[in-house]
CSV table of N, CA and C in Angstrom, one decimal:
chain,number,residue,atom,x,y,z
A,1,ALA,N,0.8,-1.2,0.0
A,1,ALA,CA,0.0,0.0,0.0
A,1,ALA,C,0.9,1.2,0.0
A,2,THR,N,0.4,2.3,-0.6
A,2,THR,CA,1.1,3.5,-0.7
A,2,THR,C,1.2,4.2,0.7
A,3,PRO,N,2.2,5.1,1.0
A,3,PRO,CA,2.3,5.7,2.3
A,3,PRO,C,1.0,6.5,2.6
A,4,GLU,N,0.3,7.1,1.6
A,4,GLU,CA,-0.9,7.8,1.9
A,4,GLU,C,-2.0,6.9,2.4
A,5,LEU,N,-2.1,5.7,1.8
A,5,LEU,CA,-3.2,4.8,2.3
A,5,LEU,C,-2.9,4.3,3.7
A,6,ARG,N,-1.6,4.1,4.0
A,6,ARG,CA,-1.3,3.7,5.4
A,6,ARG,C,-1.6,4.7,6.4
A,7,LEU,N,-1.6,6.0,6.0
A,7,LEU,CA,-1.9,7.1,7.0
A,7,LEU,C,-3.5,7.3,7.2
A,8,LEU,N,-4.3,6.7,6.3
A,8,LEU,CA,-5.7,6.9,6.4
A,8,LEU,C,-6.3,6.4,7.7
A,9,PRO,N,-6.0,5.3,8.3
A,9,PRO,CA,-6.5,4.9,9.6
A,9,PRO,C,-6.1,5.9,10.7
A,10,LEU,N,-4.9,6.3,10.6
A,10,LEU,CA,-4.4,7.3,11.6
A,10,LEU,C,-5.2,8.6,11.5
A,11,LEU,N,-5.3,9.1,10.3
A,11,LEU,CA,-6.1,10.4,10.0
A,11,LEU,C,-7.5,10.2,10.5
A,12,ALA,N,-8.1,9.1,10.2
A,12,ALA,CA,-9.5,8.9,10.6
A,12,ALA,C,-9.6,8.9,12.1
A,13,THR,N,-8.7,8.2,12.8
A,13,THR,CA,-8.7,8.2,14.3
A,13,THR,C,-8.5,9.6,14.8
A,14,LEU,N,-7.6,10.4,14.3
A,14,LEU,CA,-7.4,11.8,14.7
A,14,LEU,C,-8.6,12.6,14.5
A,15,ALA,N,-9.3,12.4,13.4
A,15,ALA,CA,-10.5,13.2,13.1
A,15,ALA,C,-11.6,12.8,14.1
A,16,LEU,N,-11.7,11.5,14.4
A,16,LEU,CA,-12.7,11.1,15.4
A,16,LEU,C,-12.4,11.7,16.8
A,17,CYS,N,-11.1,11.7,17.2
A,17,CYS,CA,-10.7,12.3,18.5
A,17,CYS,C,-11.0,13.8,18.5
A,18,ALA,N,-10.7,14.5,17.4
A,18,ALA,CA,-11.0,15.9,17.4
A,18,ALA,C,-12.5,16.1,17.5
A,19,GLY,N,-13.3,15.3,16.9
A,19,GLY,CA,-14.8,15.4,17.0
A,19,GLY,C,-15.3,15.2,18.4
A,20,ILE,N,-14.7,14.2,19.1
A,20,ILE,CA,-15.1,13.9,20.5
A,20,ILE,C,-14.7,15.0,21.4
A,21,ALA,N,-13.5,15.6,21.2
A,21,ALA,CA,-13.0,16.7,22.0
A,21,ALA,C,-13.9,17.9,21.8
A,22,THR,N,-14.3,18.2,20.6
A,22,THR,CA,-15.2,19.3,20.3
A,22,THR,C,-16.5,19.1,21.0
A,23,ALA,N,-17.1,17.9,20.9
A,23,ALA,CA,-18.4,17.7,21.6
A,23,ALA,C,-18.3,17.8,23.1
A,24,ALA,N,-17.2,17.3,23.7
A,24,ALA,CA,-17.0,17.5,25.1
A,24,ALA,C,-16.9,18.9,25.5
A,25,LEU,N,-16.2,19.7,24.7
A,25,LEU,CA,-16.1,21.2,25.0
A,25,LEU,C,-17.5,21.9,24.9
A,26,ALA,N,-18.2,21.4,23.9
A,26,ALA,CA,-19.6,22.0,23.8
A,26,ALA,C,-20.5,21.7,25.0
A,27,VAL,N,-20.4,20.5,25.5
A,27,VAL,CA,-21.2,20.1,26.6
A,27,VAL,C,-20.7,20.9,27.8
A,28,LYS,N,-19.4,21.0,28.0
A,28,LYS,CA,-18.9,21.8,29.2
A,28,LYS,C,-19.3,23.2,29.1
A,29,SER,N,-19.3,23.8,27.9
A,29,SER,CA,-19.7,25.2,27.7
A,29,SER,C,-21.2,25.4,28.0
A,30,LEU,N,-22.0,24.4,27.6
A,30,LEU,CA,-23.4,24.5,27.8
A,30,LEU,C,-23.7,24.4,29.3
A,31,ARG,N,-23.0,23.5,30.0
A,31,ARG,CA,-23.1,23.4,31.5
A,31,ARG,C,-22.8,24.7,32.2
A,32,GLN,N,-21.6,25.3,31.7
A,32,GLN,CA,-21.2,26.6,32.3
A,32,GLN,C,-22.2,27.7,32.0
A,33,GLU,N,-22.8,27.7,30.9
A,33,GLU,CA,-23.8,28.7,30.5
A,33,GLU,C,-25.0,28.6,31.4
A,34,ARG,N,-25.4,27.3,31.7
A,34,ARG,CA,-26.6,27.1,32.6
A,34,ARG,C,-26.2,27.6,34.0
A,35,GLN,N,-25.0,27.3,34.5
A,35,GLN,CA,-24.6,27.7,35.8
A,35,GLN,C,-24.6,29.3,35.9
A,36,LEU,N,-24.1,29.9,34.8
A,36,LEU,CA,-24.1,31.4,34.8
A,36,LEU,C,-25.5,32.0,34.8
A,37,THR,N,-26.4,31.4,34.1
A,37,THR,CA,-27.8,31.9,34.0
A,37,THR,C,-28.4,31.7,35.4
A,38,GLN,N,-28.1,30.6,36.1
A,38,GLN,CA,-28.6,30.3,37.4
A,38,GLN,C,-28.1,31.4,38.4
A,39,LEU,N,-26.8,31.7,38.3
A,39,LEU,CA,-26.2,32.7,39.2
A,39,LEU,C,-26.8,34.0,39.0
A,40,GLN,N,-27.0,34.4,37.7
A,40,GLN,CA,-27.6,35.7,37.3
A,40,GLN,C,-29.0,35.8,37.9
A,41,GLN,N,-29.8,34.8,37.8
A,41,GLN,CA,-31.1,34.8,38.3
A,41,GLN,C,-31.1,35.0,39.8
A,42,GLU,N,-30.3,34.2,40.5
A,42,GLU,CA,-30.2,34.3,41.9
A,42,GLU,C,-29.7,35.7,42.4
A,43,ALA,N,-28.7,36.2,41.7
A,43,ALA,CA,-28.2,37.5,42.1
A,43,ALA,C,-29.2,38.6,41.8
A,44,GLY,N,-29.9,38.5,40.7
A,44,GLY,CA,-31.0,39.4,40.4
A,44,GLY,C,-32.1,39.5,41.5
A,45,MET,N,-32.5,38.3,41.9
A,45,MET,CA,-33.5,38.2,43.0
A,45,MET,C,-33.0,38.7,44.3
A,46,LEU,N,-31.7,38.3,44.6
A,46,LEU,CA,-31.1,38.7,45.9
A,46,LEU,C,-31.0,40.2,46.0
A,47,ARG,N,-30.8,40.9,44.9
A,47,ARG,CA,-30.7,42.4,44.9
A,47,ARG,C,-32.0,43.1,45.3
A,48,LEU,N,-33.1,42.4,45.1
A,48,LEU,CA,-34.4,43.0,45.4
A,48,LEU,C,-34.5,43.2,46.9
A,49,PRO,N,-34.9,44.4,47.3
A,49,PRO,CA,-35.1,44.7,48.8
A,49,PRO,C,-36.2,43.7,49.3
A,50,GLY,N,-35.8,43.1,50.4
A,50,GLY,CA,-36.8,42.1,51.0
A,50,GLY,C,-36.6,40.7,50.6
A,51,ALA,N,-35.6,40.4,49.7
A,51,ALA,CA,-35.4,39.1,49.3
A,51,ALA,C,-34.6,38.3,50.3
A,52,ARG,N,-34.8,37.0,50.4
A,52,ARG,CA,-34.1,36.2,51.4
A,52,ARG,C,-33.7,34.9,50.7
A,53,GLN,N,-32.6,34.3,51.2
A,53,GLN,CA,-32.2,33.0,50.8
A,53,GLN,C,-32.5,32.0,51.8
A,54,VAL,N,-33.1,30.9,51.5
A,54,VAL,CA,-33.5,29.9,52.4
A,54,VAL,C,-32.8,28.6,52.0
A,55,GLU,N,-32.1,28.0,52.9
A,55,GLU,CA,-31.4,26.7,52.6
A,55,GLU,C,-32.3,25.6,53.0
A,56,PHE,N,-32.2,24.5,52.3
A,56,PHE,CA,-32.9,23.2,52.6
A,56,PHE,C,-32.1,22.1,52.1
A,57,PRO,N,-32.3,20.9,52.7
A,57,PRO,CA,-31.5,19.7,52.3
A,57,PRO,C,-31.6,19.5,50.7
A,58,GLY,N,-30.4,19.6,50.1
A,58,GLY,CA,-30.4,19.4,48.6
A,58,GLY,C,-30.5,20.6,47.8
A,59,GLY,N,-30.6,21.8,48.4
A,59,GLY,CA,-30.7,23.0,47.6
A,59,GLY,C,-30.9,24.2,48.4
A,60,ARG,N,-31.3,25.3,47.7
A,60,ARG,CA,-31.7,26.5,48.3
A,60,ARG,C,-32.7,27.2,47.5
A,61,ALA,N,-33.3,28.3,48.1
A,61,ALA,CA,-34.3,29.1,47.4
A,61,ALA,C,-34.1,30.5,47.7
A,62,VAL,N,-34.4,31.4,46.7
A,62,VAL,CA,-34.4,32.8,46.9
A,62,VAL,C,-35.9,33.2,46.9
A,63,VAL,N,-36.3,33.8,47.9
A,63,VAL,CA,-37.8,34.1,48.0
A,63,VAL,C,-37.9,35.6,48.2
A,64,HIS,N,-38.9,36.2,47.5
A,64,HIS,CA,-39.2,37.6,47.5
A,64,HIS,C,-40.7,37.8,47.5
A,65,PRO,N,-41.2,38.6,48.4
A,65,PRO,CA,-42.7,38.8,48.5
A,65,PRO,C,-43.4,39.2,47.1
A,66,ASP,N,-42.7,40.0,46.3
A,66,ASP,CA,-43.2,40.4,45.0
A,66,ASP,C,-42.6,39.7,43.9
A,67,GLY,N,-41.4,39.2,44.0
A,67,GLY,CA,-40.6,38.6,42.9
A,67,GLY,C,-40.8,37.1,42.8
A,68,GLY,N,-41.4,36.4,43.8
A,68,GLY,CA,-41.6,35.0,43.7
A,68,GLY,C,-40.6,34.2,44.3
A,69,VAL,N,-40.4,33.0,43.8
A,69,VAL,CA,-39.5,32.0,44.4
A,69,VAL,C,-38.6,31.5,43.3
A,70,LEU,N,-37.3,31.4,43.6
A,70,LEU,CA,-36.3,30.7,42.7
A,70,LEU,C,-35.7,29.5,43.4
A,71,LEU,N,-36.0,28.3,42.9
A,71,LEU,CA,-35.5,27.1,43.5
A,71,LEU,C,-34.2,26.7,42.8
A,72,ILE,N,-33.2,26.3,43.6
A,72,ILE,CA,-31.9,25.9,43.0
A,72,ILE,C,-31.5,24.6,43.6
A,73,PHE,N,-31.4,23.6,42.7
A,73,PHE,CA,-31.0,22.3,43.1
A,73,PHE,C,-29.7,21.9,42.4
A,74,PRO,N,-28.5,21.8,43.1
A,74,PRO,CA,-27.3,21.4,42.4
A,74,PRO,C,-27.4,20.1,41.8
A,75,LYS,N,-28.1,19.2,42.4
A,75,LYS,CA,-28.2,17.8,41.9
A,75,LYS,C,-29.6,17.3,42.2
A,76,LEU,N,-30.5,17.2,41.2
A,76,LEU,CA,-31.9,16.7,41.5
A,76,LEU,C,-32.1,15.6,40.5
A,77,ALA,N,-32.5,14.5,41.1
A,77,ALA,CA,-32.8,13.3,40.2
A,77,ALA,C,-34.1,13.5,39.4
A,78,PRO,N,-34.2,13.0,38.2
A,78,PRO,CA,-35.4,13.1,37.5
A,78,PRO,C,-36.6,12.4,38.2
A,79,ALA,N,-37.8,13.0,38.1
A,79,ALA,CA,-39.0,12.3,38.6
A,79,ALA,C,-39.3,11.1,37.7
A,80,ALA,N,-40.0,10.1,38.3
A,80,ALA,CA,-40.3,8.9,37.5
A,80,ALA,C,-41.2,9.3,36.4
A,81,SER,N,-41.3,8.5,35.4
A,81,SER,CA,-42.2,8.7,34.3
A,81,SER,C,-43.6,9.0,34.7
A,82,GLY,N,-44.2,10.0,34.1
A,82,GLY,CA,-45.6,10.4,34.5
A,82,GLY,C,-45.7,11.2,35.8
A,83,ARG,N,-44.6,11.6,36.3
A,83,ARG,CA,-44.5,12.4,37.6
A,83,ARG,C,-43.8,13.7,37.3
A,84,SER,N,-44.0,14.7,38.2
A,84,SER,CA,-43.4,16.0,38.1
A,84,SER,C,-43.1,16.5,39.5
A,85,TYR,N,-42.1,17.4,39.7
A,85,TYR,CA,-41.9,18.0,40.9
A,85,TYR,C,-43.0,19.2,41.0
A,86,GLU,N,-43.5,19.4,42.2
A,86,GLU,CA,-44.5,20.5,42.3
A,86,GLU,C,-44.1,21.4,43.5
A,87,LEU,N,-44.1,22.7,43.3
A,87,LEU,CA,-43.8,23.6,44.3
A,87,LEU,C,-45.1,24.0,45.0
A,88,TRP,N,-45.0,24.1,46.3
A,88,TRP,CA,-46.1,24.5,47.2
A,88,TRP,C,-45.7,25.7,48.0
A,89,VAL,N,-46.6,26.7,48.0
A,89,VAL,CA,-46.5,27.8,48.9
A,89,VAL,C,-47.5,27.6,50.0
A,90,ILE,N,-47.0,27.7,51.3
A,90,ILE,CA,-47.9,27.3,52.4
A,90,ILE,C,-48.1,28.6,53.2
A,91,PRO,N,-49.4,29.1,53.1
A,91,PRO,CA,-49.7,30.3,54.0
A,91,PRO,C,-49.9,29.8,55.5
A,92,LYS,N,-49.6,30.7,56.4
A,92,LYS,CA,-49.6,30.3,57.8
A,92,LYS,C,-51.0,29.8,58.2
A,93,GLY,N,-51.1,28.6,58.7
A,93,GLY,CA,-52.3,28.0,59.2
A,93,GLY,C,-53.3,27.6,58.1
A,94,GLN,N,-52.8,27.5,56.8
A,94,GLN,CA,-53.7,27.1,55.7
A,94,GLN,C,-53.1,26.0,55.0
A,95,ALA,N,-53.9,25.4,54.1
A,95,ALA,CA,-53.4,24.3,53.2
A,95,ALA,C,-52.4,24.8,52.2
A,96,PRO,N,-51.5,23.9,51.8
A,96,PRO,CA,-50.5,24.3,50.7
A,96,PRO,C,-51.2,24.7,49.4
A,97,VAL,N,-50.7,25.7,48.7
A,97,VAL,CA,-51.2,26.2,47.5
A,97,VAL,C,-50.3,25.7,46.3
A,98,PRO,N,-50.8,25.0,45.3
A,98,PRO,CA,-49.9,24.6,44.2
A,98,PRO,C,-49.4,25.8,43.5
A,99,SER,N,-48.1,25.8,43.3
A,99,SER,CA,-47.4,26.9,42.8
A,99,SER,C,-46.5,26.7,41.6
A,100,GLY,N,-46.7,25.6,40.9
A,100,GLY,CA,-45.9,25.3,39.7
A,100,GLY,C,-45.3,23.9,39.6
A,101,LEU,N,-45.2,23.4,38.4
A,101,LEU,CA,-44.6,22.1,38.1
A,101,LEU,C,-43.3,22.3,37.4
A,102,PHE,N,-42.4,21.4,37.7
A,102,PHE,CA,-41.1,21.5,37.0
A,102,PHE,C,-40.5,20.1,36.9
A,103,GLN,N,-39.5,19.9,36.0
A,103,GLN,CA,-38.8,18.7,35.9
A,103,GLN,C,-37.3,18.9,36.2
A,104,ALA,N,-36.6,17.9,36.6
A,104,ALA,CA,-35.1,18.0,36.8
A,104,ALA,C,-34.5,18.1,35.4
A,105,SER,N,-33.4,18.8,35.3
A,105,SER,CA,-32.7,18.9,34.1
A,105,SER,C,-31.9,17.6,33.9
A,106,GLY,N,-31.5,17.4,32.6
A,106,GLY,CA,-30.7,16.2,32.3
A,106,GLY,C,-29.4,16.1,33.1
A,107,SER,N,-28.8,17.3,33.4
A,107,SER,CA,-27.5,17.3,34.1
A,107,SER,C,-27.7,17.1,35.6
A,108,GLY,N,-28.9,17.3,36.1
A,108,GLY,CA,-29.2,17.2,37.6
A,108,GLY,C,-29.2,18.6,38.2
A,109,ALA,N,-28.4,19.5,37.7
A,109,ALA,CA,-28.5,20.9,38.2
A,109,ALA,C,-29.7,21.5,37.7
A,110,THR,N,-30.7,21.9,38.6
A,110,THR,CA,-32.0,22.3,38.2
A,110,THR,C,-32.4,23.6,38.9
A,111,THR,N,-32.9,24.5,38.1
A,111,THR,CA,-33.5,25.7,38.7
A,111,THR,C,-35.0,25.8,38.3
A,112,TYR,N,-35.8,26.4,39.1
A,112,TYR,CA,-37.2,26.6,38.8
A,112,TYR,C,-37.6,28.0,39.4
A,113,ARG,N,-38.1,28.8,38.5
A,113,ARG,CA,-38.6,30.2,39.0
A,113,ARG,C,-40.1,30.2,38.9
A,114,ARG,N,-40.7,30.6,40.0
A,114,ARG,CA,-42.1,30.8,40.1
A,114,ARG,C,-42.2,32.3,40.3
A,115,PRO,N,-42.5,33.1,39.2
A,115,PRO,CA,-42.6,34.5,39.3
A,115,PRO,C,-43.9,35.0,40.0
A,116,GLY,N,-43.9,36.3,40.3
A,116,GLY,CA,-45.1,36.9,40.8
A,116,GLY,C,-45.1,36.9,42.3
A,117,PRO,N,-46.1,37.7,42.9
A,117,PRO,CA,-46.1,37.9,44.3
A,117,PRO,C,-46.5,36.6,45.1
A,118,LEU,N,-46.0,36.5,46.3
A,118,LEU,CA,-46.4,35.4,47.2
A,118,LEU,C,-47.5,35.9,48.1
A,119,ALA,N,-48.3,35.0,48.7
A,119,ALA,CA,-49.3,35.4,49.7
A,119,ALA,C,-48.5,36.1,50.8
A,120,ARG,N,-49.0,37.2,51.3
A,120,ARG,CA,-48.3,37.9,52.4
A,120,ARG,C,-48.2,37.0,53.7
A,121,THR,N,-49.1,36.0,53.7
A,121,THR,CA,-49.1,35.1,54.9
A,121,THR,C,-48.3,33.9,54.7
A,122,ALA,N,-47.5,33.8,53.6
A,122,ALA,CA,-46.7,32.6,53.3
A,122,ALA,C,-45.7,32.4,54.4
A,123,SER,N,-45.7,31.2,55.0
A,123,SER,CA,-44.8,30.9,56.1
A,123,SER,C,-43.8,29.8,55.7
A,124,ALA,N,-44.1,29.1,54.6
A,124,ALA,CA,-43.2,28.0,54.2
A,124,ALA,C,-43.3,27.7,52.7
A,125,ILE,N,-42.3,27.0,52.1
A,125,ILE,CA,-42.4,26.5,50.8
A,125,ILE,C,-42.1,25.0,50.9
A,126,ALA,N,-42.6,24.2,49.9
A,126,ALA,CA,-42.3,22.8,49.9
A,126,ALA,C,-42.3,22.3,48.5
A,127,VAL,N,-41.6,21.2,48.2
A,127,VAL,CA,-41.7,20.5,46.9
A,127,VAL,C,-42.0,19.1,47.2
A,128,SER,N,-42.9,18.5,46.3
A,128,SER,CA,-43.2,17.1,46.4
A,128,SER,C,-43.3,16.6,45.0
A,129,ILE,N,-43.3,15.3,44.9
A,129,ILE,CA,-43.4,14.6,43.5
A,129,ILE,C,-44.9,14.3,43.3
A,130,GLU,N,-45.4,14.8,42.3
A,130,GLU,CA,-46.9,14.6,42.0
A,130,GLU,C,-47.1,14.1,40.6
A,131,PRO,N,-48.3,13.7,40.3
A,131,PRO,CA,-48.6,13.4,38.9
A,131,PRO,C,-48.2,14.5,37.9
A,132,ALA,N,-47.8,14.1,36.7
A,132,ALA,CA,-47.3,15.1,35.8
A,132,ALA,C,-48.2,16.3,35.5
A,133,SER,N,-49.5,16.1,35.7
A,133,SER,CA,-50.4,17.2,35.5
A,133,SER,C,-50.6,18.0,36.7
A,134,GLY,N,-50.0,17.7,37.8
A,134,GLY,CA,-50.1,18.4,39.1
A,134,GLY,C,-51.3,17.9,39.9
A,135,SER,N,-51.3,18.4,41.2
A,135,SER,CA,-52.4,18.1,42.1
A,135,SER,C,-52.9,19.3,42.8
A,136,PRO,N,-54.1,19.3,43.2
A,136,PRO,CA,-54.6,20.4,44.0
A,136,PRO,C,-54.1,20.5,45.4
A,137,ALA,N,-53.6,19.3,45.9
A,137,ALA,CA,-53.0,19.2,47.3
A,137,ALA,C,-51.9,18.1,47.2
A,138,PRO,N,-50.9,18.2,48.0
A,138,PRO,CA,-49.8,17.2,48.0
A,138,PRO,C,-50.4,15.8,48.2
A,139,THR,N,-49.9,14.9,47.4
A,139,THR,CA,-50.3,13.5,47.5
A,139,THR,C,-49.1,12.6,48.0
A,140,THR,N,-47.9,13.2,48.1
A,140,THR,CA,-46.8,12.5,48.6
A,140,THR,C,-46.1,13.4,49.7
A,141,LYS,N,-45.2,12.7,50.4
A,141,LYS,CA,-44.5,13.5,51.4
A,141,LYS,C,-43.5,14.4,50.7
A,142,PRO,N,-43.5,15.7,51.1
A,142,PRO,CA,-42.5,16.6,50.4
A,142,PRO,C,-41.1,16.2,50.5
A,143,ILE,N,-40.3,16.5,49.5
A,143,ILE,CA,-38.9,16.2,49.6
A,143,ILE,C,-38.2,17.2,50.4
A,144,PHE,N,-38.8,18.4,50.6
A,144,PHE,CA,-38.4,19.3,51.6
A,144,PHE,C,-39.5,20.3,52.0
A,145,VAL,N,-39.4,20.8,53.2
A,145,VAL,CA,-40.3,22.0,53.6
A,145,VAL,C,-39.3,23.0,54.2
A,146,ALA,N,-39.4,24.2,53.7
A,146,ALA,CA,-38.5,25.3,54.3
A,146,ALA,C,-39.3,26.4,54.8
A,147,SER,N,-39.1,26.8,56.1
A,147,SER,CA,-39.8,27.9,56.7
A,147,SER,C,-39.3,29.2,56.1
A,148,LEU,N,-40.2,30.1,55.9
A,148,LEU,CA,-39.8,31.5,55.4
A,148,LEU,C,-39.7,32.5,56.6
């Protein structure tokens, strides 16, 4: 075989390696872009007068009476098929109010923003796993409840 033909497998391998490296960099860039967006959302809400950060096992939330709730989970497992995560705002002495459905991201790092004002009597937030279409009241034990 000619020298050019002997180089073909090597060139094909190098091209494949370059393609894999490019894909890996693109994934890393996308992950960093999501992290930056998350930090920008969090910083934006924290700058609002009256905003508070609430820690809970597995994550944190930024809560503002007029700006809503921003949930941040560094690592959240996907809900089972046909199920969703559901945010609940719990007014003092009242039943939880359904406040939005969300799914975990493919990477596990998940944010969910529920915009708009909270009930002035809100005393806690919670997240539970519910049917994908949501529930009028929690049907499972919350994965966390955080006092406000």
